[in-house]
Backbone as numpy.savetxt, mean C-alpha at the origin, in Angstrom:
# Nx Ny Nz CAx CAy CAz Cx Cy Cz
-10.47 13.69 20.50 -10.83 13.35 19.25 -10.54 14.21 18.32
-10.03 14.00 17.05 -9.75 15.09 15.97 -10.61 14.69 14.83
-10.78 15.49 13.85 -11.52 15.48 12.65 -10.94 15.29 11.45
-11.08 14.37 10.52 -10.30 14.15 9.57 -11.22 14.02 8.09
-10.93 14.50 7.08 -11.46 14.28 5.62 -10.83 13.31 4.93
-11.43 12.19 4.65 -10.79 11.27 3.84 -11.17 11.09 2.49
-10.65 11.19 1.46 -10.86 11.26 -0.07 -10.39 9.77 -0.53
-11.36 9.08 -0.91 -11.06 7.49 -1.64 -11.42 6.66 -0.51
-12.60 5.95 -0.76 -12.86 4.85 0.21 -12.82 3.51 -0.50
-11.92 3.15 -1.04 -11.77 1.94 -1.83 -11.35 0.74 -0.77
-10.52 -0.09 -1.12 -10.03 -1.24 -0.36 -9.18 -0.58 0.88
-8.14 0.14 0.66 -7.61 0.65 1.81 -8.35 1.79 2.51
-8.85 2.77 1.81 -9.41 3.97 2.39 -10.72 3.63 3.23
-11.52 2.66 2.94 -12.66 2.34 3.47 -12.49 1.66 4.90
-11.23 0.97 4.89 -10.98 0.14 6.29 -10.16 1.15 7.06
-9.48 2.13 6.54 -8.88 3.15 7.17 -9.68 4.01 8.07
-10.88 4.44 7.25 -11.97 5.12 8.00 -12.47 4.56 9.34
-12.85 3.14 9.06 -13.47 2.43 10.10 -12.26 2.19 11.28
-11.05 2.15 10.99 -10.11 1.95 12.04 -9.98 3.40 12.72
-10.04 4.49 12.14 -9.92 5.78 12.80 -11.23 6.04 13.42
-12.38 5.67 13.19 -13.52 5.87 13.94 -13.35 4.96 15.09
-12.98 3.70 15.17 -12.85 2.90 16.19 -12.17 3.54 17.29
-11.16 4.42 16.69 -10.13 5.13 17.73 -10.73 6.34 18.47
-11.95 6.77 17.95 -12.68 7.87 18.52 -12.39 9.21 17.57
-12.03 9.08 16.36 -11.72 10.35 15.67 -13.21 10.31 14.61
-13.58 11.68 14.36 -14.44 11.83 13.52 -13.98 11.95 11.90
-14.54 10.89 11.25 -13.91 11.01 9.87 -15.36 11.44 8.70
-14.94 12.24 7.99 -15.89 12.59 6.73 -15.25 12.10 5.51
-16.03 11.15 5.06 -15.28 10.47 3.75 -16.00 11.00 2.40
-15.29 10.93 1.50 -15.71 11.25 0.08 -15.45 10.10 -1.02
-16.15 9.69 -1.70 -15.93 8.77 -2.73 -16.79 9.01 -3.85
-16.35 8.51 -5.03 -17.18 8.49 -6.30 -18.55 7.56 -5.95
-18.28 6.48 -5.35 -19.26 5.58 -5.16 -20.05 5.96 -3.90
-21.29 6.53 -4.36 -22.13 7.26 -3.33 -22.87 6.19 -2.25
-22.49 4.80 -2.47 -22.84 4.02 -1.42 -22.06 3.94 -0.13
-20.83 4.57 -0.32 -19.77 4.53 0.93 -19.47 5.83 1.19
-19.83 6.85 0.31 -19.62 8.19 0.30 -20.58 8.89 1.60
-19.83 9.91 2.51 -20.58 10.71 3.23 -21.00 11.96 2.83
-20.54 12.30 1.75 -20.80 13.54 1.00 -20.67 13.36 -0.30
-21.63 14.40 -1.09 -21.78 14.35 -2.51 -20.52 14.86 -3.52
-19.82 15.66 -2.72 -18.75 16.07 -3.38 -17.58 16.50 -2.70
-16.35 16.78 -3.25 -15.13 17.29 -2.62 -15.49 18.67 -1.92
-16.42 19.45 -2.52 -16.77 20.81 -2.06 -17.57 20.41 -0.59
-18.54 19.62 -0.80 -19.29 19.15 0.40 -18.23 18.74 1.50
-17.36 17.93 1.25 -16.46 17.49 2.25 -15.84 18.67 3.10
-15.08 19.39 2.16 -14.46 20.50 2.70 -15.32 21.41 3.57
-16.58 21.76 3.09 -17.63 22.45 3.81 -18.01 21.75 5.19
-17.92 20.54 5.08 -18.12 19.90 6.51 -17.23 19.84 7.54
-16.00 20.17 7.23 -14.84 20.19 8.08 -14.66 21.35 8.79
-14.24 21.42 10.14 -13.80 22.64 10.66 -12.67 23.26 10.45
-12.24 24.38 10.37 -10.97 24.85 9.90 -10.06 24.89 11.36
-8.84 24.90 11.20 -8.30 24.33 10.19 -8.27 22.85 9.67
-8.45 22.67 8.62 -8.98 21.15 8.26 -7.49 20.26 7.98
-7.82 19.00 8.01 -6.79 18.01 7.69 -7.76 17.07 6.66
-7.21 16.81 5.40 -7.79 16.13 4.55 -6.54 14.97 3.87
-7.01 13.92 3.86 -6.33 12.63 3.82 -6.74 12.23 2.25
-5.89 12.24 1.24 -6.15 11.70 -0.04 -5.71 10.18 -0.36
-6.62 9.37 -0.71 -6.17 7.84 -0.78 -6.85 7.37 -1.91
-6.43 7.83 -3.12 -7.06 7.50 -4.43 -5.84 6.94 -5.26
-6.17 6.30 -6.41 -5.08 5.79 -7.19 -4.03 6.67 -7.56
-2.85 6.31 -7.57 -1.80 7.10 -8.10 -1.71 7.59 -9.44
-1.20 8.63 -9.67 -1.26 9.31 -11.19 -2.17 10.13 -11.32
-3.11 10.21 -12.46 -3.75 11.40 -12.96 -4.88 11.43 -11.80
-5.51 10.38 -11.20 -6.64 10.42 -10.08 -6.06 11.54 -8.94
-4.75 11.20 -8.57 -4.30 11.91 -7.37 -3.94 13.34 -7.79
-3.45 13.61 -9.13 -2.97 14.73 -9.39 -4.22 15.90 -9.58
-5.39 15.15 -9.97 -6.60 15.78 -10.33 -7.35 16.20 -8.87
-7.34 15.14 -8.03 -7.86 15.53 -6.68 -7.25 16.56 -6.09
-5.86 16.54 -6.00 -5.14 17.52 -5.39 -5.27 18.98 -5.91
-5.39 18.88 -7.28 -5.70 20.09 -7.76 -6.98 20.88 -7.63
-8.02 19.88 -7.46 -9.06 20.45 -7.12 -9.35 20.73 -5.68
-8.49 20.12 -4.66 -8.52 20.39 -3.09 -7.75 21.78 -2.98
-7.02 22.05 -4.02 -6.05 23.20 -3.71 -6.85 24.44 -3.85
-7.86 24.34 -4.69 -8.97 25.37 -4.86 -9.97 25.52 -3.84
-10.16 24.39 -2.94 -11.06 24.36 -2.06 -10.62 24.72 -0.56
-9.35 24.16 -0.44 -8.94 24.42 1.10 -8.53 25.62 1.19
-8.15 26.04 2.36 -7.79 27.35 2.95 -6.35 27.48 3.41
-5.95 28.65 3.49 -4.59 28.77 4.13 -4.57 28.22 5.82
-3.71 27.39 5.88 -3.34 26.84 7.39 -4.10 25.37 7.39
-4.55 24.93 6.31 -5.15 23.49 6.12 -3.96 22.80 5.78
-4.19 21.30 5.90 -3.23 20.26 5.59 -3.74 19.19 4.64
-2.82 18.90 3.83 -3.31 17.73 2.84 -2.18 16.62 3.17
-2.73 15.55 3.26 -2.02 14.24 3.32 -2.31 13.43 2.24
-1.18 12.92 1.35 -1.27 12.07 0.24 -0.94 10.67 0.75
-1.69 9.69 0.56 -1.33 8.38 0.99 -1.42 7.21 0.04
-1.54 7.67 -1.38 -1.38 6.67 -2.28 0.05 6.30 -2.74
0.17 5.22 -3.74 1.45 4.82 -3.95 1.90 5.55 -5.05
1.96 6.94 -4.96 2.29 8.02 -6.02 4.14 8.00 -6.05
4.49 8.19 -7.23 5.98 8.47 -7.32 6.52 9.63 -6.56
7.45 9.47 -5.66 8.22 10.35 -4.81 8.42 11.63 -5.65
8.81 11.68 -6.93 9.09 12.99 -7.81 7.80 13.82 -7.91
6.64 13.27 -7.66 5.59 14.19 -7.78 5.07 14.86 -6.52
5.67 14.54 -5.58 5.35 15.26 -4.24 5.87 16.68 -4.08
7.14 16.96 -4.83 7.39 18.39 -4.63 6.56 19.21 -5.41
5.87 18.80 -6.58 4.84 19.36 -7.38 3.70 19.67 -6.62
3.26 18.71 -5.76 2.00 18.80 -5.17 2.24 19.76 -3.78
3.32 19.77 -3.25 3.68 20.66 -2.04 3.88 22.17 -2.58
4.50 22.45 -3.64 4.60 23.70 -4.33 3.28 24.08 -4.63
2.31 23.43 -5.23 0.94 23.72 -5.69 0.37 24.43 -4.26
0.18 23.29 -3.21 -0.52 23.69 -2.11 -0.11 24.60 -1.35
1.47 24.77 -1.35 2.27 25.87 -0.61 1.92 27.33 -0.98
1.78 27.36 -2.51 1.42 28.72 -2.86 0.33 29.25 -2.06
-0.72 28.50 -1.62 -2.08 29.05 -0.91 -1.94 28.68 0.37
-0.93 28.38 1.06 -0.54 28.42 2.60 -0.96 27.16 3.16
-1.15 25.76 2.20 -1.63 24.63 2.73 -0.65 23.70 2.78
-0.50 23.05 3.91 0.75 22.05 4.21 0.55 20.82 3.31
1.66 20.10 3.39 1.49 18.91 2.54 2.52 17.78 3.14
1.92 16.62 3.26 2.49 15.44 3.82 2.47 14.27 2.81
3.56 13.75 2.46 3.38 12.53 1.68 3.53 11.09 2.65
2.57 10.23 2.52 2.78 9.11 3.35 2.60 7.59 2.71
3.80 6.90 3.01 3.53 5.49 2.31 2.81 4.69 3.40
1.92 4.07 3.04 0.89 3.26 3.73 1.05 1.65 3.52
1.46 0.92 4.40 1.48 -0.54 4.19 0.54 -1.35 4.95
-0.12 -2.27 4.52 -0.89 -2.95 5.54 -2.19 -3.71 4.75
-2.25 -3.22 3.40 -3.35 -3.85 2.45 -4.67 -4.00 3.23
-5.48 -4.88 2.66 -6.64 -5.12 3.28 -6.88 -5.47 4.62
-5.58 -5.91 5.41 -5.66 -6.56 6.68 -5.36 -5.51 7.50
-5.10 -4.23 7.13 -4.92 -3.19 7.91 -5.92 -2.40 9.00
-7.15 -2.64 8.67 -8.12 -2.42 9.65 -7.90 -3.01 11.04
-7.66 -4.41 10.99 -7.31 -5.14 12.37 -6.01 -4.99 12.75
-5.06 -5.17 11.96 -3.78 -5.36 12.16 -2.97 -3.73 12.32
-3.41 -3.01 11.68 -2.85 -1.58 11.59 -2.00 -1.38 10.39
-1.54 -0.34 10.29 -0.70 0.04 9.25 0.60 0.45 9.47
1.63 0.14 8.57 2.94 0.65 8.70 2.93 1.86 7.82
3.42 3.11 8.33 3.30 4.41 7.94 4.73 4.91 7.63
5.01 5.48 6.71 6.33 6.23 6.23 5.81 7.64 5.71
6.32 8.61 6.37 5.85 9.85 6.26 7.11 10.96 5.72
6.75 11.75 4.83 7.68 12.89 4.34 6.90 14.14 4.50
7.75 15.10 5.05 7.27 16.47 5.23 8.03 17.26 6.34
7.13 18.42 6.72 7.59 19.12 7.98 7.43 18.45 9.14
8.44 18.71 10.29 8.26 18.18 11.67 6.85 18.97 12.10
6.48 20.11 11.75 5.20 20.83 12.54 4.00 20.01 11.83
3.93 19.81 10.58 2.76 19.06 9.74 2.79 17.73 10.40
3.82 17.05 10.62 3.84 15.45 11.04 3.13 15.33 12.65
3.64 16.52 13.41 3.03 16.53 14.81 1.66 16.65 14.89
1.24 17.51 13.82 -0.36 18.12 13.76 -0.93 16.73 13.41
-0.41 15.81 12.49 -1.38 14.85 12.02 -1.19 13.60 12.83
-0.29 13.72 13.98 -0.01 12.46 14.44 -1.26 11.47 15.38
-2.21 12.31 15.63 -3.15 11.52 16.30 -3.80 10.41 15.23
-3.90 10.74 14.11 -4.34 9.96 13.06 -3.14 8.69 12.68
-1.88 9.15 12.61 -1.04 8.22 12.54 -0.91 7.26 13.66
-1.21 7.55 14.87 -1.11 6.83 15.94 -2.51 5.78 15.75
-3.61 6.31 15.51 -4.78 5.47 15.44 -4.56 4.51 14.35
-3.84 4.80 13.15 -3.71 3.89 12.21 -2.86 2.70 12.13
-1.59 3.10 12.93 -0.48 2.25 13.10 -0.90 1.06 14.09
-0.22 -0.05 14.20 -0.42 -1.19 15.13 -0.11 -0.68 16.37
-0.41 -1.42 17.61 -0.18 -1.13 18.89 1.23 -1.55 19.16
1.92 -0.67 20.15 3.28 -1.03 20.16 4.08 0.27 19.95
5.50 0.06 20.14 6.41 1.26 20.15 6.12 1.88 18.69
5.98 3.14 18.72 5.49 3.87 17.89 6.78 3.69 16.52
8.14 3.74 17.00 9.18 3.61 15.87 9.30 2.32 15.28
8.43 1.14 15.55 8.31 -0.01 14.74 7.35 -0.08 13.80
6.69 0.91 13.84 5.40 0.96 12.51 5.30 2.40 12.06
5.92 3.21 12.61 5.94 4.70 12.05 7.26 5.39 11.88
7.57 6.28 10.93 8.72 6.77 10.72 8.50 8.10 10.12
9.03 9.28 10.60 8.93 10.62 9.77 10.42 10.38 8.96
10.28 10.00 7.72 11.67 9.78 7.03 12.32 10.98 6.52
11.57 12.15 6.44 12.52 13.35 6.07 11.54 14.37 5.45
12.21 15.02 4.50 11.29 15.96 3.96 10.38 15.58 2.67
9.63 16.50 2.29 8.73 16.01 1.27 9.32 15.23 0.15
8.48 13.96 0.07 8.97 13.00 -1.10 9.67 11.83 -0.09
10.21 12.17 1.07 10.73 10.72 1.69 9.82 9.77 1.93
8.49 9.97 2.33 7.56 9.07 2.48 7.43 7.87 1.45
7.04 8.51 0.27 6.65 8.09 -0.88 8.12 7.16 -1.40
9.24 7.82 -1.25 10.43 7.14 -1.61 10.63 5.75 -0.88
10.57 5.89 0.71 10.58 4.63 1.51 9.60 3.68 1.30
8.39 4.04 0.88 7.36 3.15 0.50 7.74 2.55 -0.76
8.33 3.18 -1.73 8.76 2.67 -3.01 9.67 1.53 -2.78
10.63 1.67 -1.93 11.63 0.67 -1.66 11.17 -0.12 -0.85
10.31 -0.02 0.07 9.43 -1.25 0.75 8.82 -2.21 -0.18
8.34 -1.63 -1.36 7.33 -2.54 -1.93 8.56 -3.06 -3.23
9.58 -2.61 -3.52 10.57 -3.15 -4.05 11.15 -4.64 -3.52
11.35 -4.36 -2.16 11.70 -5.40 -1.40 10.72 -6.55 -1.34
9.45 -6.05 -1.05 8.32 -7.01 -1.17 8.34 -7.81 -2.41
8.61 -7.32 -3.65 8.60 -8.01 -4.82 9.65 -9.22 -4.74
10.89 -8.89 -3.96 12.03 -9.94 -4.06 11.53 -11.17 -2.94
10.76 -10.80 -1.83 10.33 -11.75 -0.94 9.44 -12.75 -1.48
8.25 -12.12 -2.18 7.20 -12.83 -2.65 7.80 -13.87 -3.78
8.88 -13.29 -4.61 9.41 -14.18 -5.66 10.04 -15.30 -4.91
10.80 -15.04 -3.84 11.64 -16.20 -3.33 10.77 -17.29 -2.89
9.60 -17.04 -2.20 8.76 -17.95 -1.52 8.11 -18.46 -2.84
7.62 -17.98 -3.95 6.99 -18.51 -5.03 8.03 -19.32 -5.65
9.24 -19.17 -5.93 10.06 -20.08 -6.33 10.17 -21.36 -5.70
10.35 -21.11 -4.31 10.46 -22.35 -3.38 9.40 -23.08 -3.50
8.19 -22.51 -3.37 6.96 -23.54 -3.60 7.11 -24.31 -5.04
7.35 -23.51 -6.15 7.65 -24.39 -7.34 8.32 -25.46 -7.19
9.41 -25.30 -6.55 10.51 -26.42 -6.62 9.89 -27.40 -5.81
9.51 -27.44 -4.49 8.90 -27.96 -3.65 7.78 -28.99 -4.65
6.84 -28.26 -5.41 5.91 -28.84 -6.42 6.42 -29.82 -7.15
7.67 -29.26 -7.85 8.06 -30.11 -8.93 8.93 -31.25 -8.73
9.45 -31.26 -7.38 10.42 -32.34 -7.09 9.99 -33.57 -7.05
8.76 -34.18 -6.87 8.39 -35.28 -6.56 8.80 -35.97 -5.30
9.67 -35.46 -4.66 10.08 -36.00 -3.43 9.22 -35.53 -2.32
8.61 -34.26 -2.41 7.91 -33.88 -1.06 6.32 -34.14 -1.54
5.62 -35.02 -0.63 4.22 -35.16 -1.02 3.27 -34.17 -0.50
3.65 -33.55 0.59 2.97 -32.48 1.30 3.34 -31.14 1.27
3.34 -30.75 -0.02 3.91 -29.19 -0.16 3.25 -28.12 0.79
2.08 -27.98 0.87 1.33 -27.20 1.70 1.85 -27.17 3.07
2.00 -28.65 3.67 2.30 -28.87 4.85 3.59 -28.33 5.33
4.64 -28.44 4.32 6.12 -27.91 4.65 6.03 -26.47 4.77
5.50 -25.80 3.81 5.48 -24.41 3.95 4.50 -23.95 5.29
3.55 -24.71 5.67 2.84 -24.37 6.90 3.73 -24.50 8.13
4.54 -25.46 8.18 5.74 -25.89 9.09 6.93 -24.97 9.12
6.95 -24.00 8.12 7.87 -22.85 8.27 7.51 -21.67 9.02
6.31 -21.73 9.60 5.81 -20.56 10.01 6.24 -20.26 11.55
6.87 -21.04 12.19 7.33 -21.07 13.45 8.77 -21.68 13.70
9.68 -20.93 14.30 11.12 -21.45 14.61 11.95 -21.28 13.49
11.40 -20.91 12.09 12.38 -20.91 11.13 12.77 -19.56 10.96
13.94 -19.30 10.26 14.49 -17.94 9.87 13.85 -17.20 8.42
12.75 -18.33 7.91 12.10 -17.54 6.73 10.63 -17.16 7.19
10.45 -17.31 8.65 9.01 -17.01 8.92 8.62 -15.62 8.63
7.31 -15.36 8.12 7.01 -13.84 8.01 5.44 -13.84 7.78
4.84 -12.57 7.76 3.66 -12.58 7.50 3.26 -12.89 6.14
4.07 -12.52 5.14 3.86 -13.08 3.63 3.86 -14.54 3.62
4.65 -15.28 4.60 4.53 -16.75 4.46 3.18 -17.23 4.95
2.85 -16.57 5.82 1.46 -16.88 6.49 0.21 -16.74 5.72
0.62 -15.76 4.79 -0.59 -15.36 3.81 -0.52 -16.59 2.50
0.60 -16.93 2.17 0.89 -17.98 1.51 0.19 -19.15 1.98
0.49 -19.54 3.37 -0.29 -20.76 3.85 -1.65 -20.57 3.61
-2.33 -19.47 3.86 -3.50 -19.32 3.73 -4.34 -19.44 2.58
-3.50 -18.92 1.50 -3.90 -19.27 -0.05 -3.80 -20.87 -0.19
-2.73 -21.47 0.12 -2.85 -22.94 0.10 -3.85 -23.57 0.64
-4.20 -23.16 1.90 -5.29 -24.01 2.46 -6.59 -24.04 1.73
-6.76 -23.08 0.84 -7.76 -22.92 0.25 -7.88 -23.40 -1.09
-6.72 -23.66 -1.78 -6.32 -24.20 -2.91 -4.87 -24.77 -2.82
-4.72 -26.14 -2.60 -3.44 -26.55 -2.14 -2.37 -26.53 -3.40
-2.86 -26.62 -4.59 -2.07 -26.40 -5.89 -2.05 -24.93 -6.44
-2.98 -24.22 -5.96 -3.19 -22.82 -6.61 -3.50 -23.12 -8.17
-4.30 -24.23 -8.20 -4.92 -24.47 -9.49 -5.72 -23.75 -10.40
-6.58 -22.94 -9.16 -7.60 -22.21 -9.75 -7.21 -20.78 -10.16
-5.85 -20.43 -10.10 -5.30 -19.16 -10.44 -4.28 -19.46 -11.67
-4.30 -18.25 -12.68 -3.37 -18.04 -13.57 -2.40 -17.57 -13.21
-0.89 -18.04 -13.42 0.20 -17.22 -13.09 0.68 -15.91 -13.92
-0.35 -15.11 -13.85 -0.23 -13.78 -14.38 -0.24 -12.61 -13.39
0.63 -12.03 -13.35 1.01 -11.03 -12.07 1.40 -9.70 -12.56
0.57 -8.65 -12.27 1.00 -7.13 -12.86 1.95 -6.65 -11.95
2.12 -5.68 -12.21 3.12 -4.61 -11.47 2.62 -3.46 -11.23
2.58 -2.72 -10.08 1.87 -1.57 -10.05 2.75 -0.27 -10.08
4.05 -0.36 -10.37 5.00 0.50 -10.78 6.09 0.80 -9.65
5.94 0.51 -8.40 6.96 0.60 -7.54 8.06 -0.08 -7.65
8.08 -1.34 -8.07 9.24 -2.12 -8.34 9.99 -1.52 -9.54
9.42 -1.08 -10.47 10.34 -0.46 -11.76 10.76 0.97 -11.26
10.14 1.61 -10.21 10.77 2.91 -9.91 11.83 2.52 -9.02
11.70 1.50 -8.05 12.61 1.22 -7.11 14.17 0.71 -8.27
13.96 -0.01 -9.15 15.09 -0.34 -9.96 15.64 0.81 -10.58
14.71 1.91 -11.18 15.27 2.96 -11.87 16.19 3.90 -10.83
15.84 3.95 -9.60 16.58 4.54 -8.65 17.78 3.93 -8.25
17.86 2.50 -8.28 19.04 1.68 -8.03 20.18 1.91 -9.13
19.47 2.20 -10.30 20.44 2.38 -11.53 20.98 3.86 -11.37
20.23 4.65 -10.85 20.56 6.17 -10.95 21.46 6.28 -9.76
21.50 5.56 -8.69 22.36 5.52 -7.55 23.59 4.45 -7.46
23.55 3.91 -8.78 24.56 2.69 -8.92 24.58 1.65 -7.67
23.34 1.25 -7.17 23.15 0.53 -6.15 22.79 -1.00 -6.82
23.57 -2.01 -6.67 23.07 -3.20 -7.39 21.84 -3.66 -6.48
20.87 -4.20 -7.28 19.60 -4.66 -6.87 19.29 -6.02 -7.96
20.04 -7.10 -7.73 19.70 -7.95 -8.71 18.67 -8.85 -8.19
18.23 -9.08 -7.02 16.90 -9.84 -6.51 15.68 -8.92 -6.89
15.64 -7.79 -6.56 14.31 -6.78 -7.04 14.27 -7.00 -8.68
15.52 -6.71 -9.40 15.10 -6.69 -10.78 14.78 -8.11 -11.29
15.46 -9.13 -10.71 14.78 -10.55 -11.10 13.28 -10.77 -10.61
12.84 -10.29 -9.71 11.50 -10.38 -9.29 10.58 -9.64 -10.28
11.16 -8.45 -10.74 10.27 -7.53 -11.66 10.26 -8.15 -12.71
11.19 -8.76 -13.42 11.40 -9.45 -14.73 10.61 -10.89 -14.94
10.43 -11.34 -13.52 9.64 -12.56 -13.54 8.21 -12.24 -13.58
7.64 -11.09 -13.16 6.37 -10.78 -13.40 6.04 -10.41 -14.75
7.11 -10.05 -15.44 6.85 -9.69 -16.91 6.69 -11.10 -17.71
7.32 -12.02 -17.24 7.55 -13.46 -17.81 6.20 -14.16 -17.42
5.56 -13.88 -16.32 4.20 -14.27 -15.99 3.36 -14.10 -16.79
3.22 -12.94 -17.79 2.08 -12.51 -18.80 2.57 -13.39 -20.09
3.51 -14.02 -20.19 3.73 -14.64 -21.38 3.50 -16.41 -21.27
3.59 -17.03 -20.10 3.36 -18.41 -19.77 2.93 -18.44 -18.31
2.01 -19.55 -18.17 1.69 -19.95 -16.75 2.65 -20.77 -16.17
2.69 -20.45 -14.68 3.82 -21.19 -13.81 3.19 -21.33 -12.49
3.76 -22.41 -11.80 3.37 -22.34 -10.40 3.70 -21.50 -9.48
5.09 -20.63 -9.88 5.78 -19.88 -9.15 4.74 -18.53 -9.28
4.59 -18.12 -10.30 3.63 -16.90 -10.52 2.33 -17.14 -10.09
1.63 -18.36 -10.08 0.25 -18.58 -9.29 0.54 -18.24 -7.96
1.67 -18.55 -7.13 1.96 -18.32 -5.83 2.04 -16.72 -5.66
2.81 -16.01 -6.63 2.63 -14.58 -6.42 1.40 -13.96 -6.55
0.69 -14.38 -7.58 -0.66 -14.01 -7.79 -1.47 -13.99 -6.44
-1.44 -15.34 -5.72 -2.12 -15.53 -4.65 -1.75 -14.71 -3.56
-0.55 -14.47 -3.13 0.08 -13.59 -2.31 -0.55 -12.19 -2.41
-0.70 -11.80 -3.59 -1.00 -10.19 -3.94 -2.36 -10.20 -3.45
-3.35 -11.10 -3.89 -4.74 -11.22 -3.61 -5.00 -11.15 -2.15
-4.07 -12.13 -1.28 -4.27 -12.22 -0.06 -3.95 -10.99 0.61
-2.76 -10.45 0.60 -2.46 -9.16 1.28 -3.05 -7.67 0.84
-3.39 -7.72 -0.35 -3.89 -6.54 -1.02 -5.02 -6.45 -1.60
-5.66 -7.59 -1.72 -7.21 -7.63 -2.41 -6.89 -7.58 -4.03
-5.74 -7.54 -4.37 -5.45 -7.11 -5.77 -6.15 -8.10 -6.79
-6.59 -7.76 -7.70 -7.44 -8.67 -8.65 -6.61 -9.78 -9.28
-7.05 -10.93 -9.26 -6.13 -12.11 -10.16 -7.01 -12.59 -11.23
-6.51 -13.52 -12.07 -7.12 -14.10 -12.99 -7.35 -15.48 -12.79
-8.58 -16.09 -12.84 -8.84 -17.41 -12.71 -9.07 -18.09 -13.80
-8.56 -19.42 -13.63 -8.64 -20.31 -14.84 -9.98 -20.45 -15.05
-10.31 -20.50 -16.61 -11.66 -20.95 -17.22 -11.86 -22.23 -17.27
-12.98 -22.96 -16.74 -13.26 -24.51 -16.88 -13.16 -24.71 -18.30
-12.38 -25.98 -18.86 -12.70 -26.32 -20.11 -14.19 -26.88 -20.24
């Protein structure tokens, strides 16, 4: 059994804590929501951990992550390790590693995939940082990932920044996959030829080359709302798709599918469509992302 401090007990962090505890690890969690937090402050969390400490930060990317890491840099000691598991832009990892490194604190960036289903299904993990720090954190990675060969759900992708870079590209691909399913749904729905659209999509789950977990989630959404009529076709983007396209441009890599999927999300904010209702439903299913429901007349 190992001990871990976990900062951020939202949709992902709350379930990660439960999965780690089920594996026998001791998890001390902190969240601004006192109802789910084990400690009253970051300082209390650090004080509750035995040195050398391992602290995993799982808060929203951007200012919240930067603020949390800056505060922890003052609280942690030489020999401690900080893991950043949010959807941060990979370019920020070098700054975080340098800040912590000046105090002798190790740093790993981890792309985490699995959404709200990760507690039961496990999480896919993409890690950046030193080999020694990765090995030190491996008991936690093994507890979080699904059962089966480690290399099928975990990768040490490279140095600092590689984990978040890999997750960024992963999410860019996700954009394209969801858009393809959504456009197929809209075409079936609009054709007038197919009377049982949910049944067709459900029948694709076994034996076909387009079967996937995302398809299963679309089936789940259609079972509760066969025409997705309760949703507005309004879809946000959380940043990774944009960053993926910027990297594609910087590296002269054609990415027409990902770019089209991102632009479709922009279009969704201007008009309602069946395709974008399907994308909204998928994001709600796999990640618990907020959706807009239609207001009854």
